[in-house]
Every structure is written in structure tokens, then in C-alpha cells.
mmCIF file with all atom_site columns, C-alpha atoms in Angstrom:
data_model
loop_
_atom_site.group_PDB
_atom_site.id
_atom_site.type_symbol
_atom_site.label_atom_id
_atom_site.label_alt_id
_atom_site.label_comp_id
_atom_site.label_asym_id
_atom_site.label_entity_id
_atom_site.label_seq_id
_atom_site.pdbx_PDB_ins_code
_atom_site.Cartn_x
_atom_site.Cartn_y
_atom_site.Cartn_z
_atom_site.occupancy
_atom_site.B_iso_or_equiv
_atom_site.pdbx_formal_charge
_atom_site.auth_seq_id
_atom_site.auth_comp_id
_atom_site.auth_asym_id
_atom_site.auth_atom_id
_atom_site.pdbx_PDB_model_num
ATOM 1  C CA . MET A 1 1  ? 8.495   -5.627 -3.250 1.00 48.00 ? 1  MET A CA 1
ATOM 2  C CA . THR A 1 2  ? 5.567   -5.009 -5.754 1.00 56.00 ? 2  THR A CA 1
ATOM 3  C CA . GLN A 1 3  ? 4.731   -1.145 -6.818 1.00 82.00 ? 3  GLN A CA 1
ATOM 4  C CA . HIS A 1 4  ? 1.457   -0.294 -6.850 1.00 87.00 ? 4  HIS A CA 1
ATOM 5  C CA . SER A 1 5  ? -1.033  2.199  -9.021 1.00 94.00 ? 5  SER A CA 1
ATOM 6  C CA . ILE A 1 6  ? -1.411  4.620  -6.316 1.00 97.00 ? 6  ILE A CA 1
ATOM 7  C CA . GLN A 1 7  ? -4.381  7.343  -7.047 1.00 97.00 ? 7  GLN A CA 1
ATOM 8  C CA . HIS A 1 8  ? -4.347  10.432 -5.179 1.00 97.00 ? 8  HIS A CA 1
ATOM 9  C CA . ASP A 1 9  ? -8.258  12.583 -5.457 1.00 97.00 ? 9  ASP A CA 1
ATOM 10 C CA . PRO A 1 10 ? -7.034  15.861 -3.210 1.00 96.00 ? 10 PRO A CA 1
ATOM 11 C CA . VAL A 1 11 ? -10.876 17.009 -3.515 1.00 95.00 ? 11 VAL A CA 1
ATOM 12 C CA . ILE A 1 12 ? -11.978 14.232 -0.891 1.00 97.00 ? 12 ILE A CA 1
ATOM 13 C CA . GLY A 1 13 ? -8.339  13.883 0.955  1.00 98.00 ? 13 GLY A CA 1
ATOM 14 C CA . VAL A 1 14 ? -7.546  10.154 -0.242 1.00 98.00 ? 14 VAL A CA 1
ATOM 15 C CA . PHE A 1 15 ? -4.456  8.614  -1.762 1.00 98.00 ? 15 PHE A CA 1
ATOM 16 C CA . SER A 1 16 ? -6.384  5.076  -2.763 1.00 98.00 ? 16 SER A CA 1
ATOM 17 C CA . THR A 1 17 ? -5.389  1.968  -4.976 1.00 97.00 ? 17 THR A CA 1
ATOM 18 C CA . THR A 1 18 ? -7.336  -1.802 -6.357 1.00 97.00 ? 18 THR A CA 1
ATOM 19 C CA . VAL A 1 19 ? -5.204  -4.501 -5.575 1.00 96.00 ? 19 VAL A CA 1
ATOM 20 C CA . ASP A 1 20 ? -7.254  -7.792 -6.260 1.00 95.00 ? 20 ASP A CA 1
ATOM 21 C CA . GLY A 1 21 ? -10.872 -6.227 -7.221 1.00 96.00 ? 21 GLY A CA 1
ATOM 22 C CA . VAL A 1 22 ? -10.121 -5.025 -3.306 1.00 97.00 ? 22 VAL A CA 1
ATOM 23 C CA . GLU A 1 23 ? -9.694  -1.271 -2.555 1.00 98.00 ? 23 GLU A CA 1
ATOM 24 C CA . ALA A 1 24 ? -7.200  -0.144 -0.209 1.00 98.00 ? 24 ALA A CA 1
ATOM 25 C CA . ARG A 1 25 ? -7.598  3.825  1.146  1.00 98.00 ? 25 ARG A CA 1
ATOM 26 C CA . MET A 1 26 ? -5.639  6.146  3.022  1.00 98.00 ? 26 MET A CA 1
ATOM 27 C CA . GLU A 1 27 ? -7.357  9.353  4.501  1.00 98.00 ? 27 GLU A CA 1
ATOM 28 C CA . TYR A 1 28 ? -6.165  13.001 5.396  1.00 98.00 ? 28 TYR A CA 1
ATOM 29 C CA . ARG A 1 29 ? -7.789  16.344 5.376  1.00 98.00 ? 29 ARG A CA 1
ATOM 30 C CA . ARG A 1 30 ? -5.907  19.790 4.897  1.00 96.00 ? 30 ARG A CA 1
ATOM 31 C CA . GLU A 1 31 ? -5.264  22.485 7.637  1.00 97.00 ? 31 GLU A CA 1
ATOM 32 C CA . GLY A 1 32 ? -3.325  25.128 5.828  1.00 95.00 ? 32 GLY A CA 1
ATOM 33 C CA . ASP A 1 33 ? -0.283  23.716 4.647  1.00 95.00 ? 33 ASP A CA 1
ATOM 34 C CA . LYS A 1 34 ? 0.047   20.668 6.875  1.00 97.00 ? 34 LYS A CA 1
ATOM 35 C CA . MET A 1 35 ? -1.962  17.779 5.604  1.00 98.00 ? 35 MET A CA 1
ATOM 36 C CA . VAL A 1 36 ? -3.170  15.547 8.920  1.00 98.00 ? 36 VAL A CA 1
ATOM 37 C CA . ILE A 1 37 ? -3.549  11.879 8.218  1.00 98.00 ? 37 ILE A CA 1
ATOM 38 C CA . THR A 1 38 ? -6.693  10.368 9.219  1.00 98.00 ? 38 THR A CA 1
ATOM 39 C CA . HIS A 1 39 ? -7.314  6.578  8.508  1.00 98.00 ? 39 HIS A CA 1
ATOM 40 C CA . THR A 1 40 ? -5.259  4.102  6.350  1.00 97.00 ? 40 THR A CA 1
ATOM 41 C CA . GLY A 1 41 ? -7.089  0.774  5.867  1.00 97.00 ? 41 GLY A CA 1
ATOM 42 C CA . VAL A 1 42 ? -6.310  -2.320 3.866  1.00 97.00 ? 42 VAL A CA 1
ATOM 43 C CA . PRO A 1 43 ? -8.536  -4.984 3.728  1.00 98.00 ? 43 PRO A CA 1
ATOM 44 C CA . ASP A 1 44 ? -7.853  -8.291 5.450  1.00 97.00 ? 44 ASP A CA 1
ATOM 45 C CA . ALA A 1 45 ? -8.067  -9.359 1.301  1.00 97.00 ? 45 ALA A CA 1
ATOM 46 C CA . ILE A 1 46 ? -5.121  -7.608 0.101  1.00 97.00 ? 46 ILE A CA 1
ATOM 47 C CA . ALA A 1 47 ? -3.228  -6.956 4.482  1.00 96.00 ? 47 ALA A CA 1
ATOM 48 C CA . GLY A 1 48 ? 0.386   -7.951 4.240  1.00 95.00 ? 48 GLY A CA 1
ATOM 49 C CA . ARG A 1 49 ? 1.683   -7.172 0.694  1.00 95.00 ? 49 ARG A CA 1
ATOM 50 C CA . GLY A 1 50 ? 2.899   -3.717 1.880  1.00 95.00 ? 50 GLY A CA 1
ATOM 51 C CA . ILE A 1 51 ? 0.490   -1.449 0.694  1.00 97.00 ? 51 ILE A CA 1
ATOM 52 C CA . ALA A 1 52 ? -0.570  0.207  3.418  1.00 97.00 ? 52 ALA A CA 1
ATOM 53 C CA . GLY A 1 53 ? 2.840   1.408  3.647  1.00 97.00 ? 53 GLY A CA 1
ATOM 54 C CA . GLU A 1 54 ? 3.178   2.556  -0.161 1.00 97.00 ? 54 GLU A CA 1
ATOM 55 C CA . LEU A 1 55 ? -0.273  4.536  0.527  1.00 98.00 ? 55 LEU A CA 1
ATOM 56 C CA . VAL A 1 56 ? 1.738   7.050  2.356  1.00 98.00 ? 56 VAL A CA 1
ATOM 57 C CA . ARG A 1 57 ? 5.106   6.410  0.896  1.00 97.00 ? 57 ARG A CA 1
ATOM 58 C CA . SER A 1 58 ? 2.723   8.130  -0.914 1.00 97.00 ? 58 SER A CA 1
ATOM 59 C CA . ALA A 1 59 ? 1.555   10.520 0.795  1.00 97.00 ? 59 ALA A CA 1
ATOM 60 C CA . PHE A 1 60 ? 4.610   11.949 2.948  1.00 98.00 ? 60 PHE A CA 1
ATOM 61 C CA . GLU A 1 61 ? 6.276   12.494 -0.669 1.00 97.00 ? 61 GLU A CA 1
ATOM 62 C CA . PHE A 1 62 ? 3.161   14.526 -2.054 1.00 97.00 ? 62 PHE A CA 1
ATOM 63 C CA . ALA A 1 63 ? 3.271   17.100 0.704  1.00 98.00 ? 63 ALA A CA 1
ATOM 64 C CA . LYS A 1 64 ? 6.686   16.881 0.061  1.00 97.00 ? 64 LYS A CA 1
ATOM 65 C CA . ALA A 1 65 ? 6.525   18.276 -3.226 1.00 97.00 ? 65 ALA A CA 1
ATOM 66 C CA . GLN A 1 66 ? 3.585   20.451 -1.894 1.00 97.00 ? 66 GLN A CA 1
ATOM 67 C CA . GLY A 1 67 ? 6.245   22.249 1.673  1.00 97.00 ? 67 GLY A CA 1
ATOM 68 C CA . TRP A 1 68 ? 3.513   20.689 3.515  1.00 97.00 ? 68 TRP A CA 1
ATOM 69 C CA . HIS A 1 69 ? 4.192   19.206 6.454  1.00 98.00 ? 69 HIS A CA 1
ATOM 70 C CA . VAL A 1 70 ? 2.215   15.777 8.225  1.00 98.00 ? 70 VAL A CA 1
ATOM 71 C CA . HIS A 1 71 ? 0.804   14.773 11.061 1.00 98.00 ? 71 HIS A CA 1
ATOM 72 C CA . PRO A 1 72 ? 0.075   11.192 10.845 1.00 98.00 ? 72 PRO A CA 1
ATOM 73 C CA . ALA A 1 73 ? -3.204  11.555 13.618 1.00 98.00 ? 73 ALA A CA 1
ATOM 74 C CA . CYS A 1 74 ? -3.242  8.037  12.597 1.00 97.00 ? 74 CYS A CA 1
ATOM 75 C CA . SER A 1 75 ? -1.138  5.306  14.541 1.00 96.00 ? 75 SER A CA 1
ATOM 76 C CA . TYR A 1 76 ? -0.630  3.403  10.897 1.00 97.00 ? 76 TYR A CA 1
ATOM 77 C CA . ALA A 1 77 ? 1.431   6.131  9.928  1.00 98.00 ? 77 ALA A CA 1
ATOM 78 C CA . ALA A 1 78 ? 2.626   7.779  13.254 1.00 97.00 ? 78 ALA A CA 1
ATOM 79 C CA . ALA A 1 79 ? 4.763   3.988  12.835 1.00 97.00 ? 79 ALA A CA 1
ATOM 80 C CA . TRP A 1 80 ? 5.375   3.895  9.424  1.00 97.00 ? 80 TRP A CA 1
ATOM 81 C CA . VAL A 1 81 ? 6.811   7.029  9.687  1.00 97.00 ? 81 VAL A CA 1
ATOM 82 C CA . GLU A 1 82 ? 9.153   5.943  12.936 1.00 97.00 ? 82 GLU A CA 1
ATOM 83 C CA . ARG A 1 83 ? 9.992   3.412  10.752 1.00 97.00 ? 83 ARG A CA 1
ATOM 84 C CA . HIS A 1 84 ? 11.137  6.169  7.918  1.00 97.00 ? 84 HIS A CA 1
ATOM 85 C CA . PRO A 1 85 ? 13.170  8.520  9.837  1.00 97.00 ? 85 PRO A CA 1
ATOM 86 C CA . GLU A 1 86 ? 13.684  10.317 5.894  1.00 97.00 ? 86 GLU A CA 1
ATOM 87 C CA . TYR A 1 87 ? 10.496  11.562 7.218  1.00 97.00 ? 87 TYR A CA 1
ATOM 88 C CA . ASN A 1 88 ? 10.939  13.390 10.165 1.00 96.00 ? 88 ASN A CA 1
ATOM 89 C CA . GLN A 1 89 ? 11.682  16.925 8.573  1.00 96.00 ? 89 GLN A CA 1
ATOM 90 C CA . LEU A 1 90 ? 8.230   16.730 7.124  1.00 97.00 ? 90 LEU A CA 1
ATOM 91 C CA . LEU A 1 91 ? 6.157   16.534 10.532 1.00 97.00 ? 91 LEU A CA 1
ATOM 92 C CA . ALA A 1 92 ? 4.272   18.671 11.860 1.00 88.00 ? 92 ALA A CA 1
#
């Protein structure tokens, strides 16, 4: 699996990457010590490459490093964490 370069902008609450000139994003908001993942979007042009999973994993790793919990309000992030039980201890 190719690792893409993930950027994080904590000011606006976005993890993103650009692949073949197309941006994919995972958006969140902070609620105290909790990260609420609100949206994961990968355009069709770059879909099927594991990009959404990389974005969500990056968010969970960042939250873990900050000592935060995560609430995956977006359906993709909720499904992703079900497939990755090693992150269950972070769930809010």
C-alpha cells in the first residue's frame, strides 16, 4: 500500500492529501479533549487507493499523541475503527 503525504491543519481541523492533483480531506472539530470526525471525502478520481483509511489513521494517531478521545461521527471513520480494534481505547 502506498503511503501518501498527509498534511494536518489544526486551525481548521483538516487532515488532507493531494494525489494526482486531486485533494482528499478528513474534517474534524474539537470538543475539549475529544476529536469529533465529521467528514471523510475522497473524490472518485482517486478512490480505491486506501487514502480515506490513511487520513483516518493519521487523525487517530494525532489524537492518541495529544491524549484525546475520538468520536467518529462520520460513517466512514466509524466503519474504519470497527476494522481496527487497536484504536478502540481512543473511542469517546
